Tab-separated table of C-alpha atoms and ligand atoms in Angstrom:
chain	number	residue	atom	x	y	z
U	1	MET	CA	-0.263	0.062	-0.035
U	2	GLN	CA	3.050	2.523	0.633
U	3	GLU	CA	3.729	2.151	-3.086
U	4	ARG	CA	0.109	3.368	-3.589
U	5	TRP	CA	-0.162	6.058	-0.229
U	6	THR	CA	3.096	8.540	-1.783
U	7	ALA	CA	1.993	7.984	-5.269
U	8	VAL	CA	-1.790	9.092	-4.052
U	9	ASP	CA	0.001	12.100	-1.811
U	10	ARG	CA	2.287	13.300	-5.046
U	11	TYR	CA	-0.758	13.125	-7.211
U	12	LEU	CA	-3.194	15.497	-4.393
U	13	THR	CA	0.759	17.394	-3.632
U	14	ASP	CA	1.345	18.426	-7.634
U	15	LEU	CA	-3.049	19.424	-7.653
U	16	VAL	CA	-3.954	21.011	-5.052
U	17	VAL	CA	-0.978	21.714	-2.555
U	18	ARG	CA	0.865	23.495	-4.899
U	19	GLU	CA	5.034	23.069	-2.461
U	20	ASP	CA	7.201	26.104	-3.972
U	21	SER	CA	10.263	26.580	-4.840
U	22	ALA	CA	11.349	27.858	-1.358
U	23	LEU	CA	9.959	24.196	0.341
U	24	VAL	CA	11.325	22.338	-2.390
U	25	ALA	CA	14.699	23.983	-1.759
U	26	ALA	CA	14.571	23.136	2.077
U	27	LEU	CA	14.150	19.979	1.950
U	28	GLU	CA	16.737	19.186	-0.969
U	29	ALA	CA	19.336	21.366	1.907
U	30	SER	CA	17.925	19.115	4.451
U	31	GLU	CA	19.024	16.591	2.493
U	32	ALA	CA	22.442	18.280	1.383
U	33	ALA	CA	22.994	18.249	4.584
U	34	GLY	CA	22.127	14.430	6.359
U	35	LEU	CA	18.878	15.413	8.055
U	36	PRO	CA	16.177	12.587	8.029
U	37	ALA	CA	13.145	12.179	5.464
U	38	ILE	CA	11.159	12.843	8.604
U	39	ALA	CA	9.051	16.327	7.577
U	40	VAL	CA	5.564	16.374	7.607
U	41	SER	CA	4.105	15.669	3.918
U	42	PRO	CA	3.060	18.816	1.783
U	43	PRO	CA	-0.713	17.570	2.106
U	44	GLN	CA	0.442	17.552	6.165
U	45	GLY	CA	1.760	21.000	6.206
U	46	LYS	CA	-0.483	22.799	3.754
U	47	LEU	CA	-2.812	21.626	6.619
U	48	LEU	CA	-0.221	23.277	9.866
U	49	SER	CA	-0.349	26.170	7.179
U	50	LEU	CA	-4.328	26.831	6.554
U	51	LEU	CA	-4.805	25.942	10.512
U	52	VAL	CA	-2.783	28.961	11.354
U	53	ARG	CA	-5.223	31.062	8.546
U	54	ALA	CA	-7.934	29.761	10.035
U	55	CYS	CA	-7.284	30.524	13.989
U	56	GLN	CA	-6.447	33.739	12.842
U	57	ALA	CA	-3.275	32.714	15.174
U	58	ARG	CA	-0.918	35.425	15.711
U	59	ARG	CA	1.393	33.563	17.443
U	60	VAL	CA	2.734	29.999	16.685
U	61	LEU	CA	4.594	27.274	18.244
U	62	GLU	CA	6.262	24.288	16.963
U	63	ILE	CA	8.573	22.745	19.220
U	64	GLY	CA	10.316	20.171	16.756
U	65	THR	CA	12.425	22.552	13.733
U	66	LEU	CA	14.131	19.794	11.827
U	67	GLY	CA	14.925	21.817	8.106
U	68	GLY	CA	11.807	24.009	9.010
U	69	TYR	CA	9.855	22.141	5.838
U	70	SER	CA	6.721	22.502	9.076
U	71	THR	CA	8.172	26.084	10.198
U	72	ILE	CA	7.634	27.173	6.727
U	73	TRP	CA	3.939	26.267	6.560
U	74	LEU	CA	2.843	27.105	9.743
U	75	ALA	CA	4.549	30.516	9.593
U	76	ARG	CA	2.968	31.120	5.750
U	77	GLY	CA	-0.780	31.305	7.673
U	78	LEU	CA	0.163	33.444	9.447
U	79	PRO	CA	0.041	37.572	8.846
U	80	ALA	CA	2.208	39.997	8.868
U	81	ASP	CA	2.743	40.364	11.936
U	82	GLY	CA	2.485	37.012	13.079
U	83	HIS	CA	4.969	35.187	14.777
U	84	LEU	CA	6.589	32.222	15.667
U	85	THR	CA	8.771	29.778	17.886
U	86	THR	CA	10.172	27.106	16.870
U	87	LEU	CA	12.331	25.515	19.624
U	88	GLU	CA	15.212	22.689	18.353
U	89	LEU	CA	17.277	20.724	20.062
U	90	SER	CA	20.236	20.475	17.438
U	91	PRO	CA	22.278	23.474	16.652
U	92	ALA	CA	23.031	22.074	13.553
U	93	HIS	CA	19.069	21.464	12.408
U	94	ALA	CA	19.047	24.250	13.910
U	95	ALA	CA	21.357	26.390	11.434
U	96	VAL	CA	19.446	24.455	8.686
U	97	ALA	CA	16.563	25.419	9.365
U	98	THR	CA	17.467	29.039	10.077
U	99	LYS	CA	18.702	29.011	6.920
U	100	ASN	CA	15.860	27.335	4.779
U	101	LEU	CA	13.566	30.203	6.540
U	102	GLU	CA	15.961	33.347	5.134
U	103	ARG	CA	16.438	31.559	1.781
U	104	ALA	CA	11.519	31.650	1.850
U	105	GLY	CA	11.976	34.792	2.824
U	106	LEU	CA	10.403	34.178	6.208
U	107	ALA	CA	13.864	34.814	9.448
U	108	ALA	CA	12.243	38.139	10.277
U	109	MET	CA	8.602	36.697	12.025
U	110	VAL	CA	10.934	33.640	12.680
U	111	ARG	CA	12.911	32.626	16.452
U	112	VAL	CA	14.523	29.433	16.379
U	113	ARG	CA	15.315	28.429	20.399
U	114	VAL	CA	18.089	25.882	20.243
U	115	GLY	CA	18.034	23.321	23.842
U	116	PRO	CA	15.916	20.939	24.913
U	117	ALA	CA	12.464	22.132	24.290
U	118	ALA	CA	11.448	21.331	28.011
U	119	GLU	CA	13.744	23.430	29.337
U	120	THR	CA	12.970	26.557	26.592
U	121	LEU	CA	9.038	25.742	27.324
U	122	ARG	CA	10.295	26.133	30.992
U	123	ARG	CA	12.342	29.603	30.677
U	124	LEU	CA	9.396	31.274	28.274
U	125	ARG	CA	7.328	30.757	30.873
U	126	GLU	CA	10.149	32.742	33.517
U	127	GLU	CA	10.152	35.434	30.720
U	128	GLY	CA	6.329	35.819	29.960
U	129	ALA	CA	5.752	35.005	26.955
U	130	PRO	CA	2.334	36.220	25.430
U	131	PRO	CA	0.221	33.067	24.599
U	132	PHE	CA	0.744	30.572	21.681
U	133	ASP	CA	-2.366	30.874	19.614
U	134	VAL	CA	-1.836	27.353	17.688
U	135	VAL	CA	1.394	25.198	19.118
U	136	PHE	CA	2.506	22.807	17.193
U	137	ILE	CA	4.673	19.400	18.958
U	138	ASP	CA	6.708	16.977	16.461
U	139	ALA	CA	9.931	16.343	18.745
U	140	ASP	CA	11.214	13.689	20.000
U	141	LYS	CA	8.009	12.178	20.684
U	142	THR	CA	8.878	10.437	24.412
U	143	GLY	CA	8.608	13.927	25.326
U	144	TYR	CA	5.430	14.090	24.300
U	145	PRO	CA	3.163	14.463	28.047
U	146	GLU	CA	5.403	17.090	29.999
U	147	TYR	CA	5.769	19.583	26.441
U	148	LEU	CA	1.808	18.428	26.642
U	149	ALA	CA	1.757	19.815	30.727
U	150	LEU	CA	4.817	22.430	29.721
U	151	VAL	CA	2.251	24.139	27.041
U	152	MET	CA	-0.205	24.277	28.811
U	153	GLU	CA	0.235	27.015	30.784
U	154	LEU	CA	1.739	28.889	27.139
U	155	VAL	CA	-1.863	28.776	26.240
U	156	HIS	CA	-4.959	30.564	26.487
U	157	LYS	CA	-9.013	29.447	25.828
U	158	GLY	CA	-9.307	28.917	21.893
U	159	SER	CA	-5.358	27.789	21.824
U	160	VAL	CA	-5.259	24.442	19.413
U	161	VAL	CA	-2.359	22.464	19.912
U	162	ILE	CA	-2.054	19.255	17.466
U	163	ALA	CA	0.964	16.628	17.682
U	164	ASP	CA	2.513	14.379	14.778
U	165	ASN	CA	3.565	10.872	14.933
U	166	VAL	CA	0.660	9.623	17.445
U	167	VAL	CA	-0.657	7.226	15.775
U	168	ARG	CA	2.801	5.469	15.340
U	169	ASP	CA	0.608	2.660	12.144
U	170	GLY	CA	-1.202	1.640	15.233
U	171	ALA	CA	0.766	-0.283	18.195
U	172	VAL	CA	-1.144	2.861	19.470
U	173	ALA	CA	-4.126	1.109	20.669
U	174	ASP	CA	-1.718	-1.753	21.517
U	175	PRO	CA	-1.433	-1.254	25.637
U	176	ALA	CA	1.800	-3.947	25.397
U	177	SER	CA	3.634	-1.901	23.436
U	178	ALA	CA	6.993	-2.196	24.226
U	179	ASP	CA	7.779	0.237	22.168
U	180	ALA	CA	8.581	3.776	24.816
U	181	ASN	CA	7.273	6.175	21.920
U	182	VAL	CA	3.958	4.162	21.752
U	183	GLN	CA	3.898	4.811	25.537
U	184	ALA	CA	4.412	8.046	25.687
U	185	VAL	CA	2.321	9.129	22.869
U	186	ARG	CA	0.209	6.490	24.382
U	187	ARG	CA	-0.198	9.277	27.865
U	188	TYR	CA	-0.004	11.934	25.727
U	189	HIS	CA	-3.483	11.040	24.635
U	190	GLU	CA	-4.343	9.868	28.077
U	191	ALA	CA	-3.509	12.941	29.662
U	192	VAL	CA	-5.800	15.072	26.458
U	193	ALA	CA	-7.948	12.927	27.926
U	194	ALA	CA	-8.338	13.751	31.113
U	195	ASN	CA	-7.539	17.513	30.344
U	196	PRO	CA	-11.132	20.105	31.598
U	197	ARG	CA	-9.564	22.414	29.922
U	198	LEU	CA	-8.949	20.330	26.833
U	199	SER	CA	-10.894	18.964	23.427
U	200	ALA	CA	-9.909	16.599	21.054
U	201	THR	CA	-9.741	14.440	18.183
U	202	VAL	CA	-7.506	12.205	16.447
U	203	LEU	CA	-6.530	11.410	12.949
U	204	GLN	CA	-5.115	8.414	11.035
U	205	THR	CA	-3.082	9.054	8.179
U	206	VAL	CA	-1.769	7.143	5.184
U	207	GLY	CA	0.828	9.128	3.560
U	208	SER	CA	3.544	9.141	1.850
U	209	LYS	CA	4.174	9.102	5.700
U	210	GLY	CA	3.217	5.767	6.232
U	211	TYR	CA	0.193	5.215	8.801
U	212	ASP	CA	0.564	7.890	11.480
U	213	GLY	CA	-2.082	10.267	13.200
U	214	LEU	CA	-2.705	13.901	13.874
U	215	SER	CA	-4.323	15.063	17.301
U	216	PHE	CA	-6.308	18.097	17.455
U	217	THR	CA	-6.700	19.740	20.355
U	218	MET	CA	-8.335	23.162	21.541
U	219	VAL	CA	-8.154	24.858	24.716
U	220	VAL	CA	-12.140	24.888	25.909
U	221	ALA	CA	-11.037	26.910	29.613
S	1	SAH	N1	8.344	19.649	12.763
S	1	SAH	C1	9.661	19.190	11.739
S	1	SAH	C2	10.230	17.308	11.560
S	1	SAH	C3	10.567	17.207	13.513
S	1	SAH	S1	11.333	15.887	13.692
S	1	SAH	C4	8.730	18.684	10.191
S	1	SAH	O1	8.395	19.025	10.159
S	1	SAH	O2	9.210	19.598	8.960
S	1	SAH	C5	11.918	16.336	15.179
S	1	SAH	C6	12.702	16.779	15.815
S	1	SAH	O3	13.041	17.195	16.940
S	1	SAH	C7	14.261	17.113	15.306
S	1	SAH	O4	15.109	17.866	14.441
S	1	SAH	C8	14.870	16.983	16.641
S	1	SAH	O5	16.447	17.153	16.651
S	1	SAH	C9	14.614	17.541	17.175
S	1	SAH	N2	14.281	17.403	19.042
S	1	SAH	C10	14.491	15.798	19.528
S	1	SAH	N3	14.207	15.792	20.785
S	1	SAH	C11	13.736	17.310	20.938
S	1	SAH	C12	14.046	18.265	22.787
S	1	SAH	N4	14.333	17.885	23.476
S	1	SAH	N5	14.195	19.128	22.016
S	1	SAH	C13	14.326	20.323	21.594
S	1	SAH	N6	14.231	18.897	20.290
S	1	SAH	C14	14.217	18.100	19.462
S	2	DHB	C1	10.710	10.694	13.522
S	2	DHB	C2	10.268	12.029	13.617
S	2	DHB	C3	8.836	12.244	13.155
S	2	DHB	O1	8.173	13.611	13.626
S	2	DHB	C4	8.316	12.003	12.278
S	2	DHB	O2	6.904	13.077	11.259
S	2	DHB	C5	8.857	10.373	11.545
S	2	DHB	C6	9.554	9.798	11.883
S	2	DHB	C7	11.638	10.150	13.933
S	2	DHB	O3	11.822	10.454	14.781
S	2	DHB	O4	11.674	9.113	13.292
S	3	MG	MG1	6.600	14.917	13.729
């Protein structure tokens, strides 16, 4: 099935999503720098962009930058005076992303912050950062439960929190899974479900990145 999922993603990307040269260049530069090919797919990226627009977001937080491919999509959903903060552990990844964002003409509205995301999230709180309207969680999966807890102090009623890779080839439904990423993602879903401030859904997805899923959570109180 993977071949067909990839072919359909290609068809839909060319017809409906329409990646431009800055996005293609970001992937090419990421590959040339030896970054893993784990960015969101073009249809997923466009969804992030449209969600930012639909929310009329002015402030976006991303956890897990890689080469900035999803960052470009998210930032493009913002108005000209919008701002995006993206958190990345690896200085090498952050350097690739910074170049990609410059090429895309987005350097002025994006700040890449290097370090362990949990530390940077704590620092954002200490700095009294204004709340974020949209948050995209896509870093190390074992960190997801902690990231959600920290993000809850950086959002407002109406904010939307999206998390990538939350179905994991279907393994998420296996309580006995020995995979630490699966167990962490299960803790993430449980924390969302148990939080009365949150209302959520999860969509299973197939495509060029295989079988996985996206979590959508709104802060409703
Ligand atoms: N959002 C990107 C893909 C992110 S891949 C896109 O779709 O284009 C996950 C990224 O999270 C990697 O770059 C990895 O270095 C980073 N990461 C891993 N552990 C982290 C941590 N503890 N804090 C911040 N970033 C981390
Ligand atoms: C991996 C990380 C991702 O964010 C993703 O979308 C796919 C794979 C990974 O770490 O393998
Ligand atoms: Mg991901």
